[in-house]
C-alpha positions as a Python dict, from the first residue, in 0.01 Angstrom:
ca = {
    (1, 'X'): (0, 0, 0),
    (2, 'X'): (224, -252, 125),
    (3, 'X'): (34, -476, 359),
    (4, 'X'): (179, -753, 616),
    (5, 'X'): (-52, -1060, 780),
    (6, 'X'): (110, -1238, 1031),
    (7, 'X'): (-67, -1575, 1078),
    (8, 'X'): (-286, -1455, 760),
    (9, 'X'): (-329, -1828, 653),
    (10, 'X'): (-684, -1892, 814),
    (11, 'X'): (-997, -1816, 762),
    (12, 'X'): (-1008, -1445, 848),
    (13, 'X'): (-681, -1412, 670),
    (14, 'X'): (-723, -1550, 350),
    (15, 'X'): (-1042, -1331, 345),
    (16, 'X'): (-819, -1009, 402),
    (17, 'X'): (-527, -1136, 184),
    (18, 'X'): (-807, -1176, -104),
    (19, 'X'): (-952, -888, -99),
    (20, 'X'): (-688, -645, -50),
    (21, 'X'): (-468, -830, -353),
    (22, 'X'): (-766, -772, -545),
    (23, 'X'): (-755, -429, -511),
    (24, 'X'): (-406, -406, -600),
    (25, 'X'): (-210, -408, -280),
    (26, 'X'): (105, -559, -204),
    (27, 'X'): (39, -799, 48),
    (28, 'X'): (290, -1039, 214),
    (29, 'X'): (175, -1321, 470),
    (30, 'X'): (361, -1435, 728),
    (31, 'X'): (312, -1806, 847),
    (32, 'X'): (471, -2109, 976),
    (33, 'X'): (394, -2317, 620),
    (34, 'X'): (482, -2075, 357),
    (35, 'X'): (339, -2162, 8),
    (36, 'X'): (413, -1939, -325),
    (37, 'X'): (621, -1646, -303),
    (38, 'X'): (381, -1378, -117),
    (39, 'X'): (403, -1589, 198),
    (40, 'X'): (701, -1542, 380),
    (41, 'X'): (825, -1795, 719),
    (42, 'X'): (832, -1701, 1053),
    (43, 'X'): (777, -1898, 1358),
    (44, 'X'): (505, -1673, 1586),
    (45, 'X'): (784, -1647, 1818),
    (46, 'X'): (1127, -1524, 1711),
    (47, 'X'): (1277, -1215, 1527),
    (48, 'X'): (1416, -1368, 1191),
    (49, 'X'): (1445, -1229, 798),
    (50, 'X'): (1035, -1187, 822),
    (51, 'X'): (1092, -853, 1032),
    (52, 'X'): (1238, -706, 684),
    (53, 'X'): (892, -697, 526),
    (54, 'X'): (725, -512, 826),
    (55, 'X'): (1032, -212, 793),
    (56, 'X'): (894, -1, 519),
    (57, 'X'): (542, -128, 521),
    (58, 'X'): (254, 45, 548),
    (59, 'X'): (22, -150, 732),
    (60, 'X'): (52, -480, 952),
    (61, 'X'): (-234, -660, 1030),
    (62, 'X'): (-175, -965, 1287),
    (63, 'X'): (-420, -1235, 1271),
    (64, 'X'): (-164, -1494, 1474),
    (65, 'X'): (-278, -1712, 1708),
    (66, 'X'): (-380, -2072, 1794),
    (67, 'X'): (-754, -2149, 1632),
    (68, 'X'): (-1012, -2174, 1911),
    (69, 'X'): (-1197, -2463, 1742),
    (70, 'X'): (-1106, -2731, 1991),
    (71, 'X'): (-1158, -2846, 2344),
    (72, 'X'): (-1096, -2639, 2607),
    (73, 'X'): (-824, -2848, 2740),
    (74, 'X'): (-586, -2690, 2996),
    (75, 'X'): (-302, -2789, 2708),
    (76, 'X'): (-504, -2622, 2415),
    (77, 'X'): (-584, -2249, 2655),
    (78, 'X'): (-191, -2253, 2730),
    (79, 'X'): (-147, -2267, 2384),
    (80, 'X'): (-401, -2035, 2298),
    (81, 'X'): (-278, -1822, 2521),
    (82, 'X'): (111, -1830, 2436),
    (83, 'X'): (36, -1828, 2015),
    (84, 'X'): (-140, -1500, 2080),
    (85, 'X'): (92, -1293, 2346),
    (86, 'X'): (448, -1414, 2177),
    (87, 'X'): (288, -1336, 1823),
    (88, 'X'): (174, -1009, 1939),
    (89, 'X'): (506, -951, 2165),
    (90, 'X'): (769, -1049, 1869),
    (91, 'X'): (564, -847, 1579),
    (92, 'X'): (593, -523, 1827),
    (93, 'X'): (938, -595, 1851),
    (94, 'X'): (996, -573, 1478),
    (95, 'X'): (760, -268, 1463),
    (96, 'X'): (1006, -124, 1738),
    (97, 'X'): (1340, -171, 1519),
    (98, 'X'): (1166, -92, 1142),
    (99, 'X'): (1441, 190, 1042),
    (100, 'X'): (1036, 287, 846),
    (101, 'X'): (807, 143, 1080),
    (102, 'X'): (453, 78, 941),
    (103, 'X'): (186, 372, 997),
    (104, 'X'): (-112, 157, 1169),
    (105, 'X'): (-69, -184, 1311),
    (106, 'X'): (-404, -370, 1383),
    (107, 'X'): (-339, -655, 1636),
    (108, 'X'): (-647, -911, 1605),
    (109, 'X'): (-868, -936, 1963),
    (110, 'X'): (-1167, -1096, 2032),
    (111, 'X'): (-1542, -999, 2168),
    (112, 'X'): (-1471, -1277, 2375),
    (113, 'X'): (-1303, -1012, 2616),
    (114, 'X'): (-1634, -903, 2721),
    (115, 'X'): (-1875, -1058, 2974),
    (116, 'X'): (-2159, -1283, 2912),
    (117, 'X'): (-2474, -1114, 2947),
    (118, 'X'): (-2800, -1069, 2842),
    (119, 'X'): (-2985, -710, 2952),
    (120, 'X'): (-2733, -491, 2767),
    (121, 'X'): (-2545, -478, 2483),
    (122, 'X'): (-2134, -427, 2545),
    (123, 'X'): (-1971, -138, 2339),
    (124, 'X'): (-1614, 7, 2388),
    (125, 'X'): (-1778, 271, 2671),
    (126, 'X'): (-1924, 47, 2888),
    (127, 'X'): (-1901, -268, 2767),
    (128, 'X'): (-1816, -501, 3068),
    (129, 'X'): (-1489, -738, 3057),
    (130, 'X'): (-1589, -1047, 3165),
    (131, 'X'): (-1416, -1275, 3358),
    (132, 'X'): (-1612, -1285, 3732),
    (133, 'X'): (-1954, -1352, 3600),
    (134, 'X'): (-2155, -1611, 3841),
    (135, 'X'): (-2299, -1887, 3724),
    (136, 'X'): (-2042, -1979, 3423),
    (137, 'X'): (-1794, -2248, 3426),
    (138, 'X'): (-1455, -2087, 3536),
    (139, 'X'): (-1213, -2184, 3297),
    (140, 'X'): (-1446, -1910, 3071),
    (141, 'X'): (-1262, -1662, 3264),
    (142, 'X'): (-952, -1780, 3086),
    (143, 'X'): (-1078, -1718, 2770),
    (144, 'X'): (-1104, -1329, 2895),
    (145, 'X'): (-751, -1325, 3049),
    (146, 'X'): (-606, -1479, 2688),
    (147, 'X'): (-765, -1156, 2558),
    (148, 'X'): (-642, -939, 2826),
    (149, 'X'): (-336, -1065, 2787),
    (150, 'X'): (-302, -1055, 2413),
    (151, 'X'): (-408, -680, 2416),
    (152, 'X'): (-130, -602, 2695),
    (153, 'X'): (115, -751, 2508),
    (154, 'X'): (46, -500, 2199),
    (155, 'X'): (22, -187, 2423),
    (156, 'X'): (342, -299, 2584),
    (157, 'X'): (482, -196, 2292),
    (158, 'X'): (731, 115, 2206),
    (159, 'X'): (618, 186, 1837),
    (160, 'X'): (569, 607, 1889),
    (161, 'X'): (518, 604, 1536),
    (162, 'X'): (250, 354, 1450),
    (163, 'X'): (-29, 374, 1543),
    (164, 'X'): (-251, 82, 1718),
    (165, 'X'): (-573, -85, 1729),
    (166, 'X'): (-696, -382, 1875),
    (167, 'X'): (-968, -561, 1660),
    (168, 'X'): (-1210, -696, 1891),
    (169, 'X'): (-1364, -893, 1656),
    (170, 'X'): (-1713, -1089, 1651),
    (171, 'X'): (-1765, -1416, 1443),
    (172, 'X'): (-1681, -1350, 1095),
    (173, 'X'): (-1920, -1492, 855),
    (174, 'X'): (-1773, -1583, 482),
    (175, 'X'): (-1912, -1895, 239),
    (176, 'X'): (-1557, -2002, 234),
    (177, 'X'): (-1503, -2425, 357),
    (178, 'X'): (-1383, -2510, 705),
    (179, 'X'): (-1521, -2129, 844),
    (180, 'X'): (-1797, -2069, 1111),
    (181, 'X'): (-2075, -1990, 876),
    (182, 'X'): (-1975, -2352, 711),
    (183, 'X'): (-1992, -2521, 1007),
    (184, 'X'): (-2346, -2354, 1152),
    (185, 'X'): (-2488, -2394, 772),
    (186, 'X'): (-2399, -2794, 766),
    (187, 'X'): (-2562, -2808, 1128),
    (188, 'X'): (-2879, -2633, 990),
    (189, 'X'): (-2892, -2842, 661),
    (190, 'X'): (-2878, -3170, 863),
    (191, 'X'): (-3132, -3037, 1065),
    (192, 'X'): (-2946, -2982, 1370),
    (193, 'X'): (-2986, -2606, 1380),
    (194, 'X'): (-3241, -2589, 1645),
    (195, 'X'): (-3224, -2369, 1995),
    (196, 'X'): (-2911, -2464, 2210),
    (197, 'X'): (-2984, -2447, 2606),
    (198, 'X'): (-3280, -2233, 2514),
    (199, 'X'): (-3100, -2039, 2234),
    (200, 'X'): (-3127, -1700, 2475),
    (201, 'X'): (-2737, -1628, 2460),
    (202, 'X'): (-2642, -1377, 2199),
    (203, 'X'): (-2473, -1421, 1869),
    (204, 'X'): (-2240, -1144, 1741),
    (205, 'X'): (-2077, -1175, 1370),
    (206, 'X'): (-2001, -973, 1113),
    (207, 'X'): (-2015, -1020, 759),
    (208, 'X'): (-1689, -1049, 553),
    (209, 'X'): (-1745, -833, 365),
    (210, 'X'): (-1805, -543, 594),
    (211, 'X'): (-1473, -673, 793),
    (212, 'X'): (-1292, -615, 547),
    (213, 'X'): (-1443, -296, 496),
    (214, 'X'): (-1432, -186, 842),
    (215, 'X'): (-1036, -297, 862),
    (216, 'X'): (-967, -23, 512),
    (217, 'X'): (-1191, 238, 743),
    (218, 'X'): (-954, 190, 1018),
    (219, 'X'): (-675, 222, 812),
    (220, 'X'): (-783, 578, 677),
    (221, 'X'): (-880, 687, 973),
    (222, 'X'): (-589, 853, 1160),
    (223, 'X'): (-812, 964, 1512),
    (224, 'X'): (-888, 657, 1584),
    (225, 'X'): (-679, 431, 1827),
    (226, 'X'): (-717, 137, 2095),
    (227, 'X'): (-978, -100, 2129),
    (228, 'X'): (-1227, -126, 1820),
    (229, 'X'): (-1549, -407, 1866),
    (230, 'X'): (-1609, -530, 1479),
    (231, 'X'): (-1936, -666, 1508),
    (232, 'X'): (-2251, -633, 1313),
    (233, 'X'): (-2476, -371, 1537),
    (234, 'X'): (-2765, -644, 1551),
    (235, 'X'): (-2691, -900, 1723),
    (236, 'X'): (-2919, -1175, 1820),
    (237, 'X'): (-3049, -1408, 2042),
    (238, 'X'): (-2902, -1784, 1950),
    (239, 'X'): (-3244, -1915, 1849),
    (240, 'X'): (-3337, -1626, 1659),
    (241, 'X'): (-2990, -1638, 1467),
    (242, 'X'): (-3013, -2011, 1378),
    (243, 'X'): (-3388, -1990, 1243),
    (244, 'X'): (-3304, -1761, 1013),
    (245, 'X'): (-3025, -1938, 887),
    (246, 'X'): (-3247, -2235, 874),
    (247, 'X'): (-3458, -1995, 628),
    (248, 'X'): (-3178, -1864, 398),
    (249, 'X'): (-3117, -2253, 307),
    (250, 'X'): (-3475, -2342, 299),
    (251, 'X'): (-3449, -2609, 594),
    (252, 'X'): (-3802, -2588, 816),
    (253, 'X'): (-3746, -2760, 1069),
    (254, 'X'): (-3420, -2740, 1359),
    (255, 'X'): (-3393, -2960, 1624),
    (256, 'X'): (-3337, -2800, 1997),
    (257, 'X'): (-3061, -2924, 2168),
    (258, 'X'): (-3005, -2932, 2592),
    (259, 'X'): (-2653, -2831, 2743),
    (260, 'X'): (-2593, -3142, 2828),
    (261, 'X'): (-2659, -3245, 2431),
    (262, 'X'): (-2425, -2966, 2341),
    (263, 'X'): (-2145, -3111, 2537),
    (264, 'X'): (-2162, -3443, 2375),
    (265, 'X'): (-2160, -3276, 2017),
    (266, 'X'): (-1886, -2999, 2110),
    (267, 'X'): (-1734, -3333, 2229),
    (268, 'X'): (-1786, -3527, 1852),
    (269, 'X'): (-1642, -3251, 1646),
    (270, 'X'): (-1341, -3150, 1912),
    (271, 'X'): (-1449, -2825, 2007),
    (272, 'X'): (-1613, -2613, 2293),
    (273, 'X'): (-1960, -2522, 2425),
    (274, 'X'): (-1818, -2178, 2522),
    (275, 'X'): (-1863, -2105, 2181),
    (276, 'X'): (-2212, -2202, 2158),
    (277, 'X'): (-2329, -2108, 2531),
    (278, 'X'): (-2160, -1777, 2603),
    (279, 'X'): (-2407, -1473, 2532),
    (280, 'X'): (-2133, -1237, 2336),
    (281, 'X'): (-2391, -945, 2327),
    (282, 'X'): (-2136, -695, 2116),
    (283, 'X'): (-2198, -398, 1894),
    (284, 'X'): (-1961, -150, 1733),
    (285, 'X'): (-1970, 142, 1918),
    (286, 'X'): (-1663, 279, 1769),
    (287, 'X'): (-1691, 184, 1449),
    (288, 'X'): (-2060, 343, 1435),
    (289, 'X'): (-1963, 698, 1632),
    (290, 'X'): (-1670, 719, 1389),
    (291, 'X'): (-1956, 709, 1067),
    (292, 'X'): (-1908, 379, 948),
    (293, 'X'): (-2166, 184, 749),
    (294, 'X'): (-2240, -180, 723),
    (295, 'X'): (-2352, -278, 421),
    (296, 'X'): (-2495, -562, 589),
    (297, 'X'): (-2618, -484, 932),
    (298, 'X'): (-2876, -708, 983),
    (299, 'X'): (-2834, -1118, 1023),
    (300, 'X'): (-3124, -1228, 772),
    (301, 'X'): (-2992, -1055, 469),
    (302, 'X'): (-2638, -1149, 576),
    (303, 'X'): (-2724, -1484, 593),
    (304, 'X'): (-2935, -1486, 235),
    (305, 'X'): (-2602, -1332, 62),
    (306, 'X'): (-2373, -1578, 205),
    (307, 'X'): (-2610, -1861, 133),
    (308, 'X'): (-2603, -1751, -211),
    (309, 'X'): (-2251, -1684, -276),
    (310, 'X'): (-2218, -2037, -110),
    (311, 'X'): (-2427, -2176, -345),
    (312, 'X'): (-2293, -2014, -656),
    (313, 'X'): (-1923, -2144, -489),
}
């Protein structure tokens, strides 16, 4: 298959690009910075030369958008917000005009889109959006209205003949440098991996491995449409998530930290305590009616395999 990634230069999109190559496909990145001849210049924004690789394609997978490591400055959400909804809006456009427009066209999402909660898990059914829950700081609710917005802007689109999905994806766990599961593992190797606020808000993830296979599910799967939650089915309460993580590298011992102690070290490292504090209880309802199996549904062998492969690395 020929396979485009728009913005597949980060961590989620060097694991796609690497695994699909593997197997053989013909895969073509799109990105501001191109480097070697498979990656291909376009500016997130603007129809240009890059729209020739989506006509004739078989499969676009957009990954675009401003990382969400960083403080929640007003600044940094407009930006977050406009990297996703233009990316989205000009790769629909060149889906639109493809004399062979691509069969399925996956536009990335985020679990962030649902509410933070803590009695019930959120699935594609009932799952509740979140963006009026009490109690929260309110510029969360502009984290739900960048998703909102960045799934409009795909179902705005005329493409009759492609078919869409919206990957409402969890944390995706790989052993690769500068990722999430790099970050939480150097925390709980320094000791640091204790309870945050209490640890009660809920983790969701997903192993790389099963993203990727979950994204080659989708692909073969011609019923299925819309909004798709990629998420492990287990996820787990913060404290729960971190002590076993603390296990897989052998570390006993991981200190607790209060919100306010959070806010300093979101502070340190330039990044968020939404993303520590905001119970993203998410399973893959979809995914799971549709027969789907994760190879790797549970956090405590996820985390021993990635450990390991980390180690190995």
């Amino acid at each position: 298959m020929k396979i485009v990634i728009p913005g597949g230069t980060g961590q989620v999109g060097t694991i796609l690009d690497r695994a699909l190559t593997a197997e053989g496909h013909d895969v073509v990145v799109l990105t501001r910075t191109p480097r070697g001849e498979r990656q291909v210049h376009w500016d997130g924004r603007t129809l240009g030369d890059w729209a020739g690789r989506i006509d004739g394609s078989d499969v676009v997978v957009s990954l675009a958008g401003r990382s969400v490591s960083c403080r929640y400055t007003p600044q940094n959400l407009e930006a977050m917000m406009r990297s996703r909804v233009d990316s989205a809006r000009v790769v629909g456009e060149a889906v639109a005009r493809a004399a062979r427009p691509p069969r399925v066209w996956m536009q990335m999402s985020t679990a962030t889109i649902y509410a933070h909660r803590f009695d019930a898990a959120n699935d594609e059914h009932d799952g509740l959006i979140g963006g009026d829950e009490r109690g929260v700081p309110g510029y969360w609710a502009y984290s739900v209205e960048i998703a909102r917005n960045w799934e409009a802007a795909q179902e705005r689109a005329t493409t009759p003949h492609t078919r869409r999905l919206a990957l409402r994806s969890a944390m995706v766990m790989s052993p690769d440098r500068g990722g999430v599961f790099d970050v939480l593992s150097r925390l709980a190797r320094l000791g640091l991996g204790g309870p945050v606020a209490g640890g009660r808000q809920y983790v969701s993830w997903i192993h790389d491995h099963d993203f990727v296979r979950a994204v080659r599910f989708l692909i073969d799967r011609d019923d299925l449409a819309g909004a798709v939650n990629l998420a492990a089915p287990n996820p787990l309460p913060q404290r729960e998530f971190m002590r076993e993580l603390r296990s897989a590298w052998r570390v006993p011992v991981g200190l607790p930290a209060t919100r306010w102690m959070a806010e300093v070290g979101a502070f340190a490292i330039r990044s968020d305590t939404e993303l520590l504090l905001k119970s993203r209880r998410v399973v893959p309802g979809r995914l799971t009616d549709a027969g789907f199996t994760f190879r790797r549904p549970r956090w405590r062998d996820a985390a021993v395999d990635l450990t390991a492969r980390r180690r190995r690395a």
